[in-house]
Amino acid sequence: QVQLVESGGGLVQAGGSLRLSCTASGGIYTYSMAWFRQVPGRERELVALIGWSGIYSYYADSAKGRFTIFRDNGKRTLSLRMNSLEPSDTAVYYCAAKSGVPIAGDGPDAYAYWGQGTQVTVSS
């Protein structure tokens, strides 16, 4: 079992950047990992995912060209670099992990381990 803790959220103006981090309590070498986000009243949605080696990654259309997901298995961390932020990016961002290969179509139910979430607010 792995425990995940996110950090790095905050308030930023539109056009700005943030870097989210997720630190795992145990080894994450065999886990696919992802960032999801959720706004009140809406379903949790995938932002980006990455395979265990870091070679494979996938981005939701809303994140392509602006966000970068990367991981450091030795440091047990997952990160999300977010550039050109827009007010529509405002949400609680969650780090998630699952065993097995990363699948772009996987929804939140495919992920067994979750962090507590970190708030990102983008002002216009």
mmCIF file of C-alpha atoms in Angstrom:
data_model
loop_
_atom_site.group_PDB
_atom_site.id
_atom_site.type_symbol
_atom_site.label_atom_id
_atom_site.label_comp_id
_atom_site.label_asym_id
_atom_site.label_seq_id
_atom_site.Cartn_x
_atom_site.Cartn_y
_atom_site.Cartn_z
ATOM 1 C CA GLN A 1 0.000 0.000 0.000
ATOM 2 C CA VAL A 2 1.185 3.511 -0.732
ATOM 3 C CA GLN A 3 0.166 6.831 0.797
ATOM 4 C CA LEU A 4 0.254 9.985 -1.302
ATOM 5 C CA VAL A 5 0.594 13.589 -0.194
ATOM 6 C CA GLU A 6 0.196 16.506 -2.595
ATOM 7 C CA SER A 7 1.678 19.970 -2.262
ATOM 8 C CA GLY A 8 2.224 23.053 -4.358
ATOM 9 C CA GLY A 9 -1.292 24.316 -4.928
ATOM 10 C CA GLY A 10 -2.232 27.929 -4.423
ATOM 11 C CA LEU A 11 -3.571 31.095 -5.977
ATOM 12 C CA VAL A 12 -2.121 32.314 -9.255
ATOM 13 C CA GLN A 13 -3.131 34.825 -11.892
ATOM 14 C CA ALA A 14 -4.188 33.735 -15.334
ATOM 15 C CA GLY A 15 -1.159 33.101 -17.499
ATOM 16 C CA GLY A 16 0.944 32.098 -14.518
ATOM 17 C CA SER A 17 2.541 28.794 -13.582
ATOM 18 C CA LEU A 18 2.439 26.318 -10.730
ATOM 19 C CA ARG A 19 4.188 23.085 -9.977
ATOM 20 C CA LEU A 20 2.332 20.418 -8.048
ATOM 21 C CA SER A 21 4.192 17.669 -6.253
ATOM 22 C CA CYS A 22 3.086 14.344 -4.843
ATOM 23 C CA THR A 23 5.249 12.395 -2.447
ATOM 24 C CA ALA A 24 4.669 8.703 -1.806
ATOM 25 C CA SER A 25 5.261 6.906 1.459
ATOM 26 C CA GLY A 26 6.527 3.796 -0.272
ATOM 27 C CA GLY A 27 8.114 2.731 -3.477
ATOM 28 C CA ILE A 28 6.255 3.647 -6.625
ATOM 29 C CA TYR A 29 8.383 1.784 -9.153
ATOM 30 C CA THR A 30 5.588 -0.529 -10.249
ATOM 31 C CA TYR A 31 2.744 1.972 -10.186
ATOM 32 C CA SER A 32 1.202 3.977 -12.955
ATOM 33 C CA MET A 33 0.412 7.428 -11.639
ATOM 34 C CA ALA A 34 -1.852 10.267 -12.589
ATOM 35 C CA TRP A 35 -3.162 13.691 -11.769
ATOM 36 C CA PHE A 36 -6.903 14.221 -11.619
ATOM 37 C CA ARG A 37 -8.861 17.339 -10.810
ATOM 38 C CA GLN A 38 -12.343 18.076 -9.583
ATOM 39 C CA VAL A 39 -14.575 21.095 -9.203
ATOM 40 C CA PRO A 40 -17.680 21.095 -7.011
ATOM 41 C CA GLY A 41 -20.646 19.456 -8.674
ATOM 42 C CA ARG A 42 -18.607 17.817 -11.397
ATOM 43 C CA GLU A 43 -16.970 14.455 -11.813
ATOM 44 C CA ARG A 44 -13.295 13.982 -11.115
ATOM 45 C CA GLU A 45 -11.452 14.170 -14.428
ATOM 46 C CA LEU A 46 -8.092 12.960 -15.639
ATOM 47 C CA VAL A 47 -5.488 15.623 -16.288
ATOM 48 C CA ALA A 48 -2.435 13.503 -17.123
ATOM 49 C CA LEU A 49 -1.007 10.074 -16.445
ATOM 50 C CA ILE A 50 2.414 8.489 -16.636
ATOM 51 C CA GLY A 51 3.722 4.941 -16.753
ATOM 52 C CA TRP A 52 6.078 3.464 -14.186
ATOM 53 C CA SER A 53 9.211 4.191 -16.214
ATOM 54 C CA GLY A 54 8.208 7.725 -17.128
ATOM 55 C CA ILE A 55 8.491 6.995 -20.846
ATOM 56 C CA TYR A 56 4.759 6.851 -21.540
ATOM 57 C CA SER A 57 2.523 9.770 -20.704
ATOM 58 C CA TYR A 58 -0.924 10.908 -21.720
ATOM 59 C CA TYR A 59 -2.652 14.264 -21.394
ATOM 60 C CA ALA A 60 -6.246 15.324 -21.474
ATOM 61 C CA ASP A 61 -6.962 17.770 -24.275
ATOM 62 C CA SER A 62 -7.267 20.589 -21.745
ATOM 63 C CA ALA A 63 -3.715 19.939 -20.544
ATOM 64 C CA LYS A 64 -1.895 19.325 -23.817
ATOM 65 C CA GLY A 65 0.815 21.847 -24.566
ATOM 66 C CA ARG A 66 0.494 23.539 -21.168
ATOM 67 C CA PHE A 67 1.057 20.847 -18.533
ATOM 68 C CA THR A 68 3.918 18.396 -18.083
ATOM 69 C CA ILE A 69 3.778 15.312 -15.894
ATOM 70 C CA PHE A 70 6.984 13.702 -14.660
ATOM 71 C CA ARG A 71 8.163 11.407 -11.932
ATOM 72 C CA ASP A 72 11.267 10.534 -9.952
ATOM 73 C CA ASN A 73 10.990 6.973 -8.698
ATOM 74 C CA GLY A 74 14.134 7.276 -6.611
ATOM 75 C CA LYS A 75 12.660 10.216 -4.708
ATOM 76 C CA ARG A 76 9.163 8.685 -4.773
ATOM 77 C CA THR A 77 7.681 11.816 -6.292
ATOM 78 C CA LEU A 78 5.212 12.690 -9.011
ATOM 79 C CA SER A 79 5.013 16.230 -10.338
ATOM 80 C CA LEU A 80 2.815 18.319 -12.591
ATOM 81 C CA ARG A 81 4.194 21.459 -14.124
ATOM 82 C CA MET A 82 1.348 23.749 -15.190
ATOM 83 C CA ASN A 83 1.972 26.732 -17.460
ATOM 84 C CA SER A 84 -0.347 29.299 -19.039
ATOM 85 C CA LEU A 85 -2.940 28.662 -16.390
ATOM 86 C CA GLU A 86 -6.523 29.670 -17.068
ATOM 87 C CA PRO A 87 -9.437 30.297 -14.703
ATOM 88 C CA SER A 88 -10.968 27.052 -16.010
ATOM 89 C CA ASP A 89 -8.034 25.189 -14.438
ATOM 90 C CA THR A 90 -9.334 26.099 -10.990
ATOM 91 C CA ALA A 91 -9.989 22.839 -9.144
ATOM 92 C CA VAL A 92 -8.766 20.527 -6.443
ATOM 93 C CA TYR A 93 -5.952 18.458 -7.914
ATOM 94 C CA TYR A 94 -5.405 14.887 -6.805
ATOM 95 C CA CYS A 95 -2.464 12.559 -7.170
ATOM 96 C CA ALA A 96 -3.378 8.911 -7.796
ATOM 97 C CA ALA A 97 -1.611 5.600 -8.263
ATOM 98 C CA LYS A 98 -2.533 2.152 -9.503
ATOM 99 C CA SER A 99 -0.836 -1.118 -10.234
ATOM 100 C CA GLY A 100 -0.447 -2.162 -13.817
ATOM 101 C CA VAL A 101 -0.041 -0.397 -17.117
ATOM 102 C CA PRO A 102 -1.301 3.119 -17.724
ATOM 103 C CA ILE A 103 -4.453 3.267 -19.810
ATOM 104 C CA ALA A 104 -5.637 6.574 -21.204
ATOM 105 C CA GLY A 105 -9.282 5.610 -20.855
ATOM 106 C CA ASP A 106 -9.067 4.752 -17.173
ATOM 107 C CA GLY A 107 -11.291 6.767 -14.923
ATOM 108 C CA PRO A 108 -10.893 7.448 -11.206
ATOM 109 C CA ASP A 109 -12.232 3.997 -10.279
ATOM 110 C CA ALA A 110 -9.140 2.370 -11.789
ATOM 111 C CA TYR A 111 -6.878 4.060 -9.256
ATOM 112 C CA ALA A 112 -6.560 2.492 -5.823
ATOM 113 C CA TYR A 113 -4.501 5.113 -4.048
ATOM 114 C CA TRP A 114 -5.240 8.821 -3.679
ATOM 115 C CA GLY A 115 -3.833 11.859 -2.022
ATOM 116 C CA GLN A 116 -5.931 14.322 -0.078
ATOM 117 C CA GLY A 117 -5.913 16.920 -2.850
ATOM 118 C CA THR A 118 -4.467 20.390 -3.232
ATOM 119 C CA GLN A 119 -6.430 23.472 -4.270
ATOM 120 C CA VAL A 120 -5.423 25.387 -7.370
ATOM 121 C CA THR A 121 -7.154 28.711 -7.949
ATOM 122 C CA VAL A 122 -6.519 30.767 -11.065
ATOM 123 C CA SER A 123 -7.785 34.333 -10.992
ATOM 124 C CA SER A 124 -8.712 36.257 -14.113
#
